[in-house]
Amino acid sequence: MIIITIGFVAGEREVRQCKACRMEKCLKIGMQVSNVQSKRDKHDNEKIIRRIVEESEKSLVPACYSKVNTIPAELQCSSNFEYNNMRLKSLHRNFTEMLHLRKRAFPRRKTQRTLHHAEALTIFRKDVKLAADWINSTFPELSQLDASQLKLLFRNFYLKWTVFEPAYLAVLLGKPNTYHLPTGDVVDEVGIYYTRHLGTPPSYSLDEVSRIFSPYWTDFRNTLVDPVIDAKLSIHEFLLLCSICLFDVGLDGQSDECILFCQKARQELFRELNEICKHVCDKSENYCFRFAQDMMLLPSIQRGIDVFEEELQLGGLYKLISTSTDDWYAMVDGPNFEKEQGTRN
């Protein structure tokens, strides 16, 4: 809201902001809420702060993230925290944009569905392009790397993303035994997941399929979901850990130049994650322990991938799914990274 007043002395027009606009601007540039005067206009200020938070939450998208407040307001209102200079700011902004794009790509249905394997794979084939755009927008310096190294990093990242995001959503939504997809649909019935997509009747009963694959689902929960529950991750810790997964080192075929590039990026992300832990910890909690607990999720994510790959291979062995680990990797063959060719897969 802009208020226009007339200067009686010089006759010039003066433009000034109303109280609500001034308050909103101050909060956005880092003013601490605790410094707001407590006696004058107390109720108005509280309404303004509440409106800003509500609008920030409404800017989120959809479906599975509808219960998540991704705006780290306590960071933006801290005078001694350089949120505006952090990678987290663009990481969060571009992630929110990806959620909006998901909303258009996957229109939300009135009812949640239980999906089978072919349906889930179709969703991921579409979502992988959105994830690649999110990564490209957040880390433009990736263009310095050779195209083959970019593919290597993204392949490694996206497989981790497909196990880490569902685990995080399962915790957020209070359904730890359910695998959540970007559409808001779920995978929670072993028999349905492995048999409904088949064109011919399966050679195994639903009970037999359940006995074969249920141990892998239980192992996935124990390996990854339970550690995420224990960590009580905030959305910004989650995003930074995802970024650290992108810049992994020690990959087969990774060049020395790429390793140095990733090590530098990881150091920056480690510093930001450490700073985040300081600000999200309770007063009784040591932020060093929280940082260490967050870091322990990285090997848990890798173990989650191991479970996922074994399950895929077993599904192929019993001819219940038509894909294999190699086919899954082929789906994430560096979409949007080969910009020099001007193509989009």
Tab-separated table of C-alpha atoms in Angstrom:
chain	number	residue	atom	x	y	z
A	1	MET	CA	0.000	0.000	0.000
A	2	ILE	CA	1.401	3.424	-1.027
A	3	ILE	CA	0.119	6.611	0.629
A	4	ILE	CA	0.416	9.914	-1.256
A	5	THR	CA	0.395	13.123	0.793
A	6	ILE	CA	0.570	16.766	-0.279
A	7	GLY	CA	3.260	19.001	1.209
A	8	PHE	CA	1.585	22.203	2.352
A	9	VAL	CA	4.763	24.285	2.452
A	10	ALA	CA	6.459	23.611	-0.842
A	11	GLY	CA	3.459	22.173	-2.586
A	12	GLU	CA	5.309	19.035	-3.644
A	13	ARG	CA	3.852	15.556	-3.511
A	14	GLU	CA	5.473	13.173	-1.007
A	15	VAL	CA	5.229	9.403	-1.310
A	16	ARG	CA	5.563	7.401	1.871
A	17	GLN	CA	4.639	3.895	2.920
A	18	CYS	CA	1.914	2.972	5.373
A	19	LYS	CA	2.780	1.309	8.701
A	20	ALA	CA	2.015	-2.179	7.432
A	21	CYS	CA	4.293	-1.808	4.400
A	22	ARG	CA	7.122	-0.333	6.482
A	23	MET	CA	6.811	-3.158	8.998
A	24	GLU	CA	6.836	-5.798	6.256
A	25	LYS	CA	9.895	-4.270	4.592
A	26	CYS	CA	11.789	-4.110	7.900
A	27	LEU	CA	11.105	-7.770	8.630
A	28	LYS	CA	12.231	-8.836	5.176
A	29	ILE	CA	15.596	-7.071	5.470
A	30	GLY	CA	16.382	-8.647	8.822
A	31	MET	CA	14.774	-6.682	11.664
A	32	GLN	CA	14.296	-8.803	14.775
A	33	VAL	CA	10.694	-9.196	15.859
A	34	SER	CA	11.781	-8.877	19.488
A	35	ASN	CA	12.842	-5.272	18.802
A	36	VAL	CA	9.339	-4.190	17.787
A	37	GLN	CA	7.850	-1.724	20.287
A	38	SER	CA	5.597	-3.600	22.655
A	39	LYS	CA	3.252	-0.818	23.767
A	40	ARG	CA	2.445	1.216	20.682
A	41	ASP	CA	0.344	-0.508	17.996
A	42	LYS	CA	1.100	-3.884	19.555
A	43	HIS	CA	-1.939	-5.622	18.124
A	44	ASP	CA	-1.455	-4.130	14.659
A	45	ASN	CA	2.157	-5.331	14.563
A	46	GLU	CA	1.156	-8.829	15.608
A	47	LYS	CA	-1.440	-8.926	12.833
A	48	ILE	CA	1.145	-7.797	10.273
A	49	ILE	CA	3.660	-10.443	11.344
A	50	ARG	CA	0.978	-13.141	11.277
A	51	ARG	CA	-0.154	-12.040	7.792
A	52	ILE	CA	3.408	-12.176	6.428
A	53	VAL	CA	3.907	-15.707	7.755
A	54	GLU	CA	0.528	-16.864	6.406
A	55	GLU	CA	1.243	-15.429	2.953
A	56	SER	CA	4.635	-17.125	2.951
A	57	GLU	CA	3.007	-20.455	3.747
A	58	LYS	CA	0.383	-19.987	1.022
A	59	SER	CA	3.137	-19.394	-1.526
A	60	LEU	CA	3.991	-23.092	-1.183
A	61	VAL	CA	2.541	-25.546	-3.422
A	62	PRO	CA	0.734	-28.306	-3.035
A	63	ALA	CA	-0.016	-31.640	-2.340
A	64	CYS	CA	2.499	-33.418	-0.211
A	65	TYR	CA	4.177	-30.206	0.982
A	66	SER	CA	0.930	-28.531	2.016
A	67	LYS	CA	1.762	-29.082	5.695
A	68	VAL	CA	5.293	-27.739	5.401
A	69	ASN	CA	6.373	-24.189	6.206
A	70	THR	CA	9.458	-23.798	4.037
A	71	ILE	CA	10.145	-20.192	4.942
A	72	PRO	CA	12.853	-20.129	7.625
A	73	ALA	CA	11.452	-16.921	9.144
A	74	GLU	CA	13.624	-17.176	12.251
A	75	LEU	CA	16.649	-16.934	9.988
A	76	GLN	CA	15.463	-13.963	7.978
A	77	CYS	CA	14.612	-12.024	11.145
A	78	SER	CA	17.990	-12.617	12.766
A	79	SER	CA	20.332	-9.615	12.710
A	80	ASN	CA	23.465	-11.754	13.100
A	81	PHE	CA	22.595	-14.302	10.436
A	82	GLU	CA	23.561	-13.587	6.817
A	83	TYR	CA	20.671	-15.447	5.228
A	84	ASN	CA	20.672	-13.198	2.145
A	85	ASN	CA	24.262	-14.214	1.365
A	86	MET	CA	23.694	-17.945	1.780
A	87	ARG	CA	23.240	-20.571	-0.890
A	88	LEU	CA	20.219	-21.668	1.108
A	89	LYS	CA	18.280	-18.613	-0.048
A	90	SER	CA	18.408	-19.515	-3.752
A	91	LEU	CA	18.113	-23.200	-2.906
A	92	HIS	CA	14.877	-22.557	-1.059
A	93	ARG	CA	13.517	-20.076	-3.605
A	94	ASN	CA	14.123	-22.393	-6.557
A	95	PHE	CA	12.777	-25.377	-4.622
A	96	THR	CA	9.552	-23.466	-3.988
A	97	GLU	CA	9.380	-22.652	-7.695
A	98	MET	CA	9.811	-26.353	-8.482
A	99	LEU	CA	6.874	-27.133	-6.202
A	100	HIS	CA	4.726	-24.678	-8.177
A	101	LEU	CA	5.802	-26.345	-11.418
A	102	ARG	CA	4.901	-29.699	-9.917
A	103	LYS	CA	1.438	-28.387	-9.196
A	104	ARG	CA	0.966	-27.641	-12.886
A	105	ALA	CA	2.598	-30.882	-14.026
A	106	PHE	CA	0.659	-33.030	-11.569
A	107	PRO	CA	-2.827	-31.556	-10.975
A	108	ARG	CA	-3.963	-32.418	-7.496
A	109	ARG	CA	-6.783	-34.940	-7.255
A	110	LYS	CA	-9.522	-34.965	-4.644
A	111	THR	CA	-8.528	-38.400	-3.456
A	112	GLN	CA	-5.124	-39.940	-2.893
A	113	ARG	CA	-4.303	-43.043	-4.921
A	114	THR	CA	-2.199	-46.115	-4.253
A	115	LEU	CA	0.041	-46.547	-7.294
A	116	HIS	CA	1.703	-49.491	-8.980
A	117	HIS	CA	5.236	-49.593	-10.347
A	118	ALA	CA	4.561	-48.398	-13.895
A	119	GLU	CA	2.544	-45.404	-12.644
A	120	ALA	CA	5.297	-44.428	-10.213
A	121	LEU	CA	7.941	-44.659	-12.909
A	122	THR	CA	5.869	-42.469	-15.245
A	123	ILE	CA	5.662	-39.802	-12.535
A	124	PHE	CA	9.405	-39.863	-11.934
A	125	ARG	CA	10.125	-39.589	-15.671
A	126	LYS	CA	8.260	-36.294	-15.642
A	127	ASP	CA	9.533	-35.071	-12.284
A	128	VAL	CA	13.205	-35.662	-13.136
A	129	LYS	CA	13.143	-32.699	-15.535
A	130	LEU	CA	11.764	-30.408	-12.836
A	131	ALA	CA	14.468	-31.559	-10.429
A	132	ALA	CA	17.158	-30.925	-13.052
A	133	ASP	CA	15.881	-27.373	-13.595
A	134	TRP	CA	15.893	-26.822	-9.830
A	135	ILE	CA	19.535	-27.914	-9.648
A	136	ASN	CA	20.585	-25.883	-12.688
A	137	SER	CA	18.936	-22.730	-11.341
A	138	THR	CA	20.473	-23.077	-7.892
A	139	PHE	CA	23.985	-24.034	-8.995
A	140	PRO	CA	24.718	-22.230	-12.295
A	141	GLU	CA	28.453	-22.878	-11.768
A	142	LEU	CA	27.799	-26.497	-12.743
A	143	SER	CA	28.098	-25.324	-16.344
A	144	GLN	CA	31.884	-25.165	-15.760
A	145	LEU	CA	32.027	-28.966	-15.677
A	146	ASP	CA	32.204	-31.321	-18.623
A	147	ALA	CA	28.805	-32.656	-19.734
A	148	SER	CA	29.767	-36.236	-18.870
A	149	GLN	CA	30.637	-35.177	-15.310
A	150	LEU	CA	27.331	-33.333	-14.985
A	151	LYS	CA	25.476	-36.484	-15.980
A	152	LEU	CA	27.465	-38.470	-13.464
A	153	LEU	CA	26.634	-36.067	-10.631
A	154	PHE	CA	22.954	-35.818	-11.509
A	155	ARG	CA	22.469	-39.551	-11.901
A	156	ASN	CA	23.970	-40.089	-8.474
A	157	PHE	CA	21.907	-37.236	-6.995
A	158	TYR	CA	18.535	-38.176	-8.448
A	159	LEU	CA	18.611	-41.748	-7.231
A	160	LYS	CA	19.326	-40.407	-3.731
A	161	TRP	CA	16.565	-37.836	-4.172
A	162	THR	CA	14.026	-40.568	-4.982
A	163	VAL	CA	14.656	-42.250	-1.635
A	164	PHE	CA	15.378	-39.225	0.576
A	165	GLU	CA	12.431	-37.005	-0.364
A	166	PRO	CA	9.822	-39.764	0.155
A	167	ALA	CA	11.393	-40.604	3.511
A	168	TYR	CA	11.241	-36.943	4.545
A	169	LEU	CA	7.627	-36.609	3.398
A	170	ALA	CA	6.643	-39.794	5.207
A	171	VAL	CA	7.886	-38.218	8.428
A	172	LEU	CA	6.288	-34.833	7.771
A	173	LEU	CA	2.915	-36.360	7.041
A	174	GLY	CA	3.083	-38.808	9.924
A	175	LYS	CA	2.949	-41.901	7.686
A	176	PRO	CA	6.336	-43.595	8.097
A	177	ASN	CA	5.201	-46.822	6.392
A	178	THR	CA	4.169	-45.045	3.196
A	179	TYR	CA	6.254	-44.047	0.170
A	180	HIS	CA	5.090	-40.603	-1.022
A	181	LEU	CA	5.435	-39.472	-4.635
A	182	PRO	CA	5.718	-35.886	-5.966
A	183	THR	CA	2.036	-35.965	-6.961
A	184	GLY	CA	0.870	-36.624	-3.411
A	185	ASP	CA	-0.043	-40.199	-4.316
A	186	VAL	CA	1.428	-43.055	-2.337
A	187	VAL	CA	2.888	-46.527	-2.597
A	188	ASP	CA	1.751	-48.511	0.427
A	189	GLU	CA	0.505	-51.872	-0.862
A	190	VAL	CA	3.256	-54.309	-1.817
A	191	GLY	CA	0.994	-56.606	-3.818
A	192	ILE	CA	-0.639	-53.779	-5.759
A	193	TYR	CA	2.686	-52.133	-6.534
A	194	TYR	CA	4.171	-55.255	-8.105
A	195	THR	CA	1.181	-56.826	-9.840
A	196	ARG	CA	-1.488	-54.333	-10.903
A	197	HIS	CA	0.522	-53.014	-13.879
A	198	LEU	CA	1.082	-56.457	-15.403
A	199	GLY	CA	-0.762	-57.211	-18.634
A	200	THR	CA	-1.160	-60.860	-17.706
A	201	PRO	CA	-2.050	-62.481	-14.375
A	202	PRO	CA	1.062	-62.714	-12.178
A	203	SER	CA	2.685	-66.066	-11.534
A	204	TYR	CA	2.550	-65.332	-7.797
A	205	SER	CA	-0.324	-64.565	-5.472
A	206	LEU	CA	-0.539	-61.240	-3.656
A	207	ASP	CA	0.440	-62.972	-0.423
A	208	GLU	CA	3.509	-64.497	-2.071
A	209	VAL	CA	4.537	-61.134	-3.537
A	210	SER	CA	4.075	-59.524	-0.145
A	211	ARG	CA	6.253	-62.130	1.564
A	212	ILE	CA	8.995	-61.626	-1.052
A	213	PHE	CA	9.156	-57.823	-0.984
A	214	SER	CA	7.837	-56.730	2.420
A	215	PRO	CA	11.245	-57.299	4.056
A	216	TYR	CA	12.745	-54.716	1.675
A	217	TRP	CA	10.091	-52.167	2.615
A	218	THR	CA	10.731	-52.837	6.299
A	219	ASP	CA	14.472	-52.540	5.700
A	220	PHE	CA	13.954	-49.208	3.929
A	221	ARG	CA	12.069	-47.832	6.909
A	222	ASN	CA	14.686	-49.045	9.377
A	223	THR	CA	17.565	-47.845	7.211
A	224	LEU	CA	16.371	-44.369	6.233
A	225	VAL	CA	12.928	-43.359	7.479
A	226	ASP	CA	13.617	-44.023	11.162
A	227	PRO	CA	16.886	-41.996	11.135
A	228	VAL	CA	15.004	-39.104	9.487
A	229	ILE	CA	12.363	-39.338	12.214
A	230	ASP	CA	15.055	-39.188	14.891
A	231	ALA	CA	16.784	-36.225	13.223
A	232	LYS	CA	13.632	-34.048	13.214
A	233	LEU	CA	14.895	-32.253	10.127
A	234	SER	CA	13.764	-28.749	9.300
A	235	ILE	CA	13.074	-28.031	5.632
A	236	HIS	CA	16.321	-26.057	5.290
A	237	GLU	CA	18.399	-28.888	6.775
A	238	PHE	CA	16.694	-31.228	4.317
A	239	LEU	CA	17.477	-28.991	1.325
A	240	LEU	CA	21.120	-28.569	2.303
A	241	LEU	CA	21.569	-32.304	2.759
A	242	CYS	CA	20.065	-32.858	-0.700
A	243	SER	CA	22.591	-30.404	-2.130
A	244	ILE	CA	25.453	-32.163	-0.373
A	245	CYS	CA	24.278	-35.383	-2.051
A	246	LEU	CA	24.572	-33.636	-5.425
A	247	PHE	CA	28.257	-32.870	-4.888
A	248	ASP	CA	29.278	-36.380	-3.945
A	249	VAL	CA	32.864	-37.534	-4.407
A	250	GLY	CA	34.455	-40.903	-5.060
A	251	LEU	CA	32.098	-41.797	-7.916
A	252	ASP	CA	33.214	-44.193	-10.642
A	253	GLY	CA	34.437	-42.164	-13.601
A	254	GLN	CA	34.637	-38.891	-11.669
A	255	SER	CA	37.497	-36.670	-12.864
A	256	ASP	CA	40.019	-34.982	-10.555
A	257	GLU	CA	38.669	-31.597	-11.644
A	258	CYS	CA	35.120	-32.640	-10.729
A	259	ILE	CA	36.254	-33.982	-7.346
A	260	LEU	CA	37.935	-30.665	-6.468
A	261	PHE	CA	34.850	-28.785	-7.664
A	262	CYS	CA	32.568	-30.931	-5.490
A	263	GLN	CA	34.815	-30.690	-2.443
A	264	LYS	CA	34.708	-26.897	-2.619
A	265	ALA	CA	30.925	-26.886	-2.966
A	266	ARG	CA	30.503	-29.337	-0.087
A	267	GLN	CA	32.601	-27.158	2.235
A	268	GLU	CA	30.296	-24.216	1.549
A	269	LEU	CA	27.214	-26.339	2.190
A	270	PHE	CA	28.705	-27.833	5.361
A	271	ARG	CA	29.283	-24.318	6.741
A	272	GLU	CA	25.700	-23.322	5.993
A	273	LEU	CA	24.305	-26.511	7.513
A	274	ASN	CA	26.371	-25.907	10.642
A	275	GLU	CA	25.009	-22.354	10.847
A	276	ILE	CA	21.466	-23.593	10.367
A	277	CYS	CA	21.891	-26.075	13.205
A	278	LYS	CA	22.868	-23.211	15.519
A	279	HIS	CA	19.620	-21.419	14.801
A	280	VAL	CA	17.164	-24.294	14.882
A	281	CYS	CA	18.471	-25.923	18.058
A	282	ASP	CA	16.650	-25.650	21.336
A	283	LYS	CA	18.548	-23.854	24.078
A	284	SER	CA	19.073	-27.178	25.819
A	285	GLU	CA	20.432	-28.819	22.650
A	286	ASN	CA	24.051	-28.684	21.521
A	287	TYR	CA	24.101	-27.654	17.865
A	288	CYS	CA	27.262	-29.731	17.272
A	289	PHE	CA	25.320	-32.895	18.094
A	290	ARG	CA	22.539	-31.846	15.738
A	291	PHE	CA	25.028	-31.179	12.950
A	292	ALA	CA	26.621	-34.607	13.512
A	293	GLN	CA	23.202	-36.278	13.453
A	294	ASP	CA	22.374	-34.547	10.154
A	295	MET	CA	25.661	-35.703	8.656
A	296	MET	CA	24.950	-39.303	9.705
A	297	LEU	CA	21.933	-39.241	7.390
A	298	LEU	CA	24.257	-39.209	4.358
A	299	PRO	CA	25.369	-42.859	4.787
A	300	SER	CA	21.747	-43.734	5.663
A	301	ILE	CA	20.662	-42.344	2.280
A	302	GLN	CA	23.276	-44.480	0.547
A	303	ARG	CA	22.062	-47.577	2.400
A	304	GLY	CA	18.513	-46.685	1.354
A	305	ILE	CA	19.685	-46.724	-2.277
A	306	ASP	CA	21.278	-50.130	-1.765
A	307	VAL	CA	17.943	-51.499	-0.533
A	308	PHE	CA	16.132	-49.862	-3.453
A	309	GLU	CA	18.500	-51.317	-6.055
A	310	GLU	CA	18.299	-54.825	-4.580
A	311	GLU	CA	14.513	-54.602	-4.645
A	312	LEU	CA	14.519	-53.547	-8.312
A	313	GLN	CA	16.831	-56.371	-9.263
A	314	LEU	CA	14.672	-58.899	-7.408
A	315	GLY	CA	11.554	-57.553	-9.119
A	316	GLY	CA	13.228	-58.057	-12.475
A	317	LEU	CA	14.299	-61.573	-11.510
A	318	TYR	CA	10.712	-62.557	-10.718
A	319	LYS	CA	9.519	-60.709	-13.862
A	320	LEU	CA	7.207	-58.486	-11.839
A	321	ILE	CA	8.715	-55.263	-13.191
A	322	SER	CA	10.165	-54.515	-16.597
A	323	THR	CA	12.832	-52.100	-15.422
A	324	SER	CA	16.278	-52.665	-13.932
A	325	THR	CA	18.735	-50.447	-12.107
A	326	ASP	CA	20.395	-49.560	-15.437
A	327	ASP	CA	17.036	-48.573	-16.963
A	328	TRP	CA	16.337	-46.359	-13.951
A	329	TYR	CA	19.684	-44.648	-14.401
A	330	ALA	CA	18.947	-44.165	-18.102
A	331	MET	CA	15.874	-42.166	-17.123
A	332	VAL	CA	18.097	-39.592	-15.416
A	333	ASP	CA	20.682	-39.350	-18.181
A	334	GLY	CA	21.432	-35.686	-17.541
A	335	PRO	CA	18.238	-33.962	-18.761
A	336	ASN	CA	18.681	-30.213	-19.374
A	337	PHE	CA	22.440	-30.399	-18.844
A	338	GLU	CA	23.521	-30.694	-22.498
A	339	LYS	CA	22.782	-27.053	-23.193
A	340	GLU	CA	25.367	-26.766	-25.912
A	341	GLN	CA	23.195	-29.017	-28.071
A	342	GLY	CA	20.095	-26.971	-27.333
A	343	THR	CA	18.020	-30.055	-26.559
A	344	ARG	CA	15.771	-31.096	-23.710
A	345	ASN	CA	15.220	-34.760	-23.074
